[in-house]
mmCIF file of C-alpha atoms in Angstrom:
data_model
loop_
_atom_site.group_PDB
_atom_site.id
_atom_site.type_symbol
_atom_site.label_atom_id
_atom_site.label_comp_id
_atom_site.label_asym_id
_atom_site.label_seq_id
_atom_site.Cartn_x
_atom_site.Cartn_y
_atom_site.Cartn_z
ATOM 1 C CA MET A 1 -2.823 -17.499 -2.124
ATOM 2 C CA ILE A 2 -4.651 -14.946 -4.215
ATOM 3 C CA ILE A 3 -2.916 -11.617 -4.552
ATOM 4 C CA HIS A 4 -5.419 -8.847 -5.265
ATOM 5 C CA HIS A 5 -4.849 -5.175 -5.868
ATOM 6 C CA GLU A 6 -6.576 -2.452 -7.803
ATOM 7 C CA LYS A 7 -4.680 0.404 -9.411
ATOM 8 C CA ILE A 8 -5.496 3.873 -8.042
ATOM 9 C CA GLY A 9 -5.564 7.243 -9.723
ATOM 10 C CA GLY A 10 -6.244 7.851 -13.394
ATOM 11 C CA VAL A 11 -6.722 10.873 -15.603
ATOM 12 C CA GLY A 12 -7.975 13.789 -13.586
ATOM 13 C CA LYS A 13 -7.049 12.071 -10.251
ATOM 14 C CA THR A 14 -4.319 12.991 -7.755
ATOM 15 C CA VAL A 15 -2.195 10.474 -5.904
ATOM 16 C CA GLU A 16 0.315 11.556 -3.272
ATOM 17 C CA ILE A 17 3.350 9.247 -2.830
ATOM 18 C CA ASP A 18 5.857 9.096 -0.017
ATOM 19 C CA GLU A 19 8.110 6.843 2.098
ATOM 20 C CA SER A 20 8.178 6.353 5.817
ATOM 21 C CA LYS A 21 10.134 4.222 8.297
ATOM 22 C CA PHE A 22 8.085 2.132 10.651
ATOM 23 C CA GLY A 23 9.483 0.842 13.900
ATOM 24 C CA LYS A 24 12.072 3.517 14.570
ATOM 25 C CA ARG A 25 12.839 4.796 18.147
ATOM 26 C CA LYS A 26 11.839 8.331 18.995
ATOM 27 C CA TYR A 27 14.573 10.543 20.425
ATOM 28 C CA HIS A 28 16.898 7.516 20.626
ATOM 29 C CA ARG A 29 15.048 6.280 23.726
ATOM 30 C CA GLY A 30 13.922 2.727 24.471
ATOM 31 C CA HIS A 31 15.333 -0.486 23.078
ATOM 32 C CA ALA A 32 16.741 -0.753 19.577
ATOM 33 C CA VAL A 33 13.962 -1.498 17.081
ATOM 34 C CA GLU A 34 14.409 -3.137 13.747
ATOM 35 C CA GLY A 35 12.685 -0.700 11.383
ATOM 36 C CA GLN A 36 11.076 -1.204 7.983
ATOM 37 C CA TRP A 37 10.824 1.344 5.195
ATOM 38 C CA ILE A 38 7.364 1.514 3.582
ATOM 39 C CA PHE A 39 6.617 3.116 0.223
ATOM 40 C CA GLY A 40 2.981 4.178 -0.309
ATOM 41 C CA GLY A 41 0.497 6.344 -2.053
ATOM 42 C CA ILE A 42 -3.014 7.575 -1.424
ATOM 43 C CA GLN A 43 -5.678 8.892 -3.859
ATOM 44 C CA ARG A 44 -6.989 12.197 -2.626
ATOM 45 C CA ASP A 45 -10.615 12.026 -3.602
ATOM 46 C CA ASN A 46 -11.470 8.584 -2.149
ATOM 47 C CA GLY A 47 -8.625 7.501 0.178
ATOM 48 C CA ALA A 48 -7.729 4.411 -1.857
ATOM 49 C CA CYS A 49 -4.114 3.521 -1.082
ATOM 50 C CA PHE A 50 -1.193 1.148 -1.288
ATOM 51 C CA LEU A 51 1.634 0.518 1.129
ATOM 52 C CA ILE A 52 4.570 -1.696 0.230
ATOM 53 C CA PRO A 53 7.581 -2.671 2.324
ATOM 54 C CA VAL A 54 10.846 -1.875 0.409
ATOM 55 C CA GLU A 55 14.439 -2.662 0.886
ATOM 56 C CA LYS A 56 15.855 -0.569 -1.953
ATOM 57 C CA TRP A 57 15.142 3.091 -2.868
ATOM 58 C CA ASP A 58 16.474 3.132 -6.407
ATOM 59 C CA LYS A 59 14.556 4.566 -9.356
ATOM 60 C CA GLU A 60 13.852 1.135 -10.873
ATOM 61 C CA THR A 61 12.332 -0.303 -7.671
ATOM 62 C CA LEU A 62 10.064 2.655 -6.957
ATOM 63 C CA LEU A 63 9.049 3.121 -10.593
ATOM 64 C CA ALA A 64 8.066 -0.593 -10.805
ATOM 65 C CA ILE A 65 5.827 -0.217 -7.682
ATOM 66 C CA ILE A 66 4.252 3.078 -9.008
ATOM 67 C CA LYS A 67 3.473 1.366 -12.378
ATOM 68 C CA GLN A 68 1.983 -1.651 -10.547
ATOM 69 C CA TRP A 69 -0.284 0.501 -8.356
ATOM 70 C CA VAL A 70 -0.934 3.798 -10.129
ATOM 71 C CA LEU A 71 -2.787 4.267 -13.465
ATOM 72 C CA PRO A 72 -1.152 6.239 -16.259
ATOM 73 C CA GLY A 73 -2.230 9.851 -16.547
ATOM 74 C CA THR A 74 -2.455 10.326 -12.794
ATOM 75 C CA GLN A 75 -1.213 13.563 -11.242
ATOM 76 C CA ILE A 76 1.440 12.387 -8.732
ATOM 77 C CA ILE A 77 2.639 14.649 -5.931
ATOM 78 C CA SER A 78 5.783 13.746 -4.079
ATOM 79 C CA ASP A 79 8.737 15.188 -2.169
ATOM 80 C CA CYS A 80 11.949 16.032 -4.097
ATOM 81 C CA TRP A 81 13.488 12.536 -3.891
ATOM 82 C CA LYS A 82 15.629 12.097 -7.001
ATOM 83 C CA SER A 83 14.119 8.657 -7.809
ATOM 84 C CA TYR A 84 10.819 10.419 -8.665
ATOM 85 C CA ASP A 85 12.367 12.690 -11.371
ATOM 86 C CA CYS A 86 11.389 10.262 -14.127
ATOM 87 C CA LEU A 87 7.638 10.286 -13.523
ATOM 88 C CA ASN A 88 6.799 12.877 -16.222
ATOM 89 C CA ASP A 89 8.588 10.697 -18.792
ATOM 90 C CA GLU A 90 6.652 7.630 -17.643
ATOM 91 C CA GLY A 91 3.124 8.875 -18.436
ATOM 92 C CA PHE A 92 2.353 10.641 -15.142
ATOM 93 C CA ILE A 93 1.920 14.329 -14.315
ATOM 94 C CA HIS A 94 4.410 14.995 -11.568
ATOM 95 C CA PHE A 95 4.424 17.839 -9.016
ATOM 96 C CA LYS A 96 7.043 18.171 -6.237
ATOM 97 C CA VAL A 97 7.107 19.766 -2.809
ATOM 98 C CA ASN A 98 10.410 20.854 -1.348
ATOM 99 C CA HIS A 99 9.807 20.247 2.351
ATOM 100 C CA SER A 100 13.002 22.047 3.309
ATOM 101 C CA VAL A 101 11.420 25.221 1.965
ATOM 102 C CA ASN A 102 7.638 24.764 2.569
ATOM 103 C CA PHE A 103 4.976 22.132 3.102
ATOM 104 C CA LYS A 104 2.782 23.473 0.328
ATOM 105 C CA ASP A 105 4.188 24.756 -2.945
ATOM 106 C CA PRO A 106 2.983 28.357 -3.210
ATOM 107 C CA ASN A 107 3.082 28.214 -7.076
ATOM 108 C CA THR A 108 1.305 24.889 -7.711
ATOM 109 C CA GLY A 109 -0.549 24.306 -4.421
ATOM 110 C CA ALA A 110 1.016 20.829 -4.327
ATOM 111 C CA HIS A 111 1.289 19.225 -0.839
ATOM 112 C CA THR A 112 1.707 15.733 0.658
ATOM 113 C CA ASN A 113 -0.540 16.261 3.735
ATOM 114 C CA THR A 114 -2.851 13.438 2.772
ATOM 115 C CA VAL A 115 -0.157 10.795 2.597
ATOM 116 C CA GLU A 116 1.481 12.159 5.760
ATOM 117 C CA GLY A 117 -1.892 11.647 7.502
ATOM 118 C CA MET A 118 -2.113 8.081 6.092
ATOM 119 C CA TRP A 119 1.253 7.267 7.689
ATOM 120 C CA ARG A 120 -0.027 8.495 11.082
ATOM 121 C CA HIS A 121 -3.082 6.221 10.866
ATOM 122 C CA ALA A 122 -1.041 3.215 9.605
ATOM 123 C CA LYS A 123 1.444 3.541 12.415
ATOM 124 C CA ALA A 124 -1.316 3.872 15.022
ATOM 125 C CA LEU A 125 -2.737 0.549 13.875
ATOM 126 C CA LEU A 126 0.489 -1.268 14.739
ATOM 127 C CA SER A 127 1.119 -2.576 18.195
ATOM 128 C CA GLN A 128 4.108 -1.062 19.866
ATOM 129 C CA TYR A 129 5.277 -4.556 20.857
ATOM 130 C CA SER A 130 6.274 -7.734 19.024
ATOM 131 C CA ARG A 131 6.740 -6.083 15.636
ATOM 132 C CA LYS A 132 8.834 -8.288 13.337
ATOM 133 C CA LYS A 133 10.186 -7.043 10.059
ATOM 134 C CA HIS A 134 8.981 -10.044 8.089
ATOM 135 C CA PHE A 135 5.375 -9.312 9.168
ATOM 136 C CA TYR A 136 5.234 -5.736 7.800
ATOM 137 C CA GLY A 137 3.759 -6.837 4.495
ATOM 138 C CA GLY A 138 0.900 -8.367 6.460
ATOM 139 C CA TYR A 139 0.512 -5.337 8.641
ATOM 140 C CA MET A 140 0.268 -3.079 5.560
ATOM 141 C CA ALA A 141 -2.249 -5.503 3.880
ATOM 142 C CA GLU A 142 -4.408 -5.279 7.064
ATOM 143 C CA PHE A 143 -4.300 -1.504 6.971
ATOM 144 C CA MET A 144 -5.327 -1.405 3.229
ATOM 145 C CA PHE A 145 -8.048 -3.989 3.822
ATOM 146 C CA LEU A 146 -9.586 -2.077 6.765
ATOM 147 C CA LYS A 147 -9.299 1.236 4.883
ATOM 148 C CA LYS A 148 -11.004 -0.245 1.835
ATOM 149 C CA CYS A 149 -13.815 -1.604 4.026
ATOM 150 C CA ARG A 150 -14.333 1.885 5.524
ATOM 151 C CA ILE A 151 -14.379 3.452 2.079
ATOM 152 C CA LEU A 152 -16.975 0.989 0.833
ATOM 153 C CA ASN A 153 -18.942 1.007 4.129
ATOM 154 C CA LEU A 154 -18.402 -2.776 4.577
ATOM 155 C CA ASP A 155 -18.206 -4.744 7.849
ATOM 156 C CA PRO A 156 -14.569 -5.929 7.930
ATOM 157 C CA ILE A 157 -15.379 -9.261 9.593
ATOM 158 C CA ILE A 158 -18.104 -10.158 7.064
ATOM 159 C CA GLU A 159 -15.911 -9.017 4.170
ATOM 160 C CA PHE A 160 -12.949 -11.065 5.582
ATOM 161 C CA PHE A 161 -15.031 -14.255 5.673
ATOM 162 C CA ARG A 162 -16.553 -13.545 2.223
ATOM 163 C CA LEU A 163 -13.054 -13.259 0.756
ATOM 164 C CA ALA A 164 -11.773 -16.328 2.665
ATOM 165 C CA GLY A 165 -14.774 -18.212 1.197
ATOM 166 C CA ASN A 166 -13.589 -17.272 -2.287
ATOM 167 C CA LEU A 167 -10.217 -18.873 -1.568
ATOM 168 C CA TYR A 168 -11.639 -22.209 -0.511
ATOM 169 C CA ASP A 169 -14.687 -23.582 -2.344
ATOM 170 C CA PRO A 170 -15.959 -26.428 -0.096
ATOM 171 C CA ASN A 171 -17.301 -28.224 -3.194
ATOM 172 C CA LYS A 172 -13.891 -28.388 -4.700
ATOM 173 C CA TYR A 173 -11.959 -30.081 -1.919
ATOM 174 C CA ASN A 174 -12.410 -33.371 -0.011
ATOM 175 C CA ASN A 175 -11.569 -33.873 3.734
ATOM 176 C CA ASP A 176 -7.916 -34.420 2.966
ATOM 177 C CA GLY A 177 -7.597 -31.019 1.185
ATOM 178 C CA LEU A 178 -7.248 -32.621 -2.221
ATOM 179 C CA ASP A 179 -8.765 -30.987 -5.287
ATOM 180 C CA VAL A 180 -11.620 -33.187 -6.511
ATOM 181 C CA SER A 181 -13.010 -30.938 -9.210
ATOM 182 C CA GLU A 182 -14.464 -32.745 -12.202
ATOM 183 C CA ASP A 183 -11.743 -31.654 -14.560
ATOM 184 C CA ASP A 184 -9.118 -33.177 -12.301
ATOM 185 C CA ASP A 185 -7.710 -36.616 -13.086
ATOM 186 C CA THR A 186 -6.793 -37.364 -9.439
ATOM 187 C CA ASP A 187 -8.213 -40.589 -8.088
ATOM 188 C CA ILE A 188 -9.449 -40.528 -4.508
ATOM 189 C CA ILE A 189 -8.807 -43.864 -2.676
#
């Protein structure tokens, strides 16, 4: 399987990061739901985003994800989670919003409204039924794929088949699924 992602942000760009739990019950009503924490970010000027299921919230885990998905020099806005305190030392410009005091920092203008809106849209895409924790990576990939298609004004169905075609070159495989490319030493019987 091909894993494809593009880093977001960059010098002069702003990315908001946050975490959200998917699958939780509201007001403790309904049946117990196995939830999944998702860590994500969204670039303000174009809506490019990443959403990653996470099990651990330590500094090392989150920093590794940020470095994998966000370009150095990016202005990152987050809440006051302690794990984010290292971002200025890692080549990012970091602003925080203390949500227990206000939703927009009156001094810097920093806010996380864009990423909060992303969570609302991502959760709306999910069915309320049959959610399994081990499928959340796929659910998040679907959301990112559809969002990217909207940003680039692409038809999602056509883009899906174009990308699937890149995975399986019909000239490279025989009817048994064996690679028969010319540089392969495999003998077909």
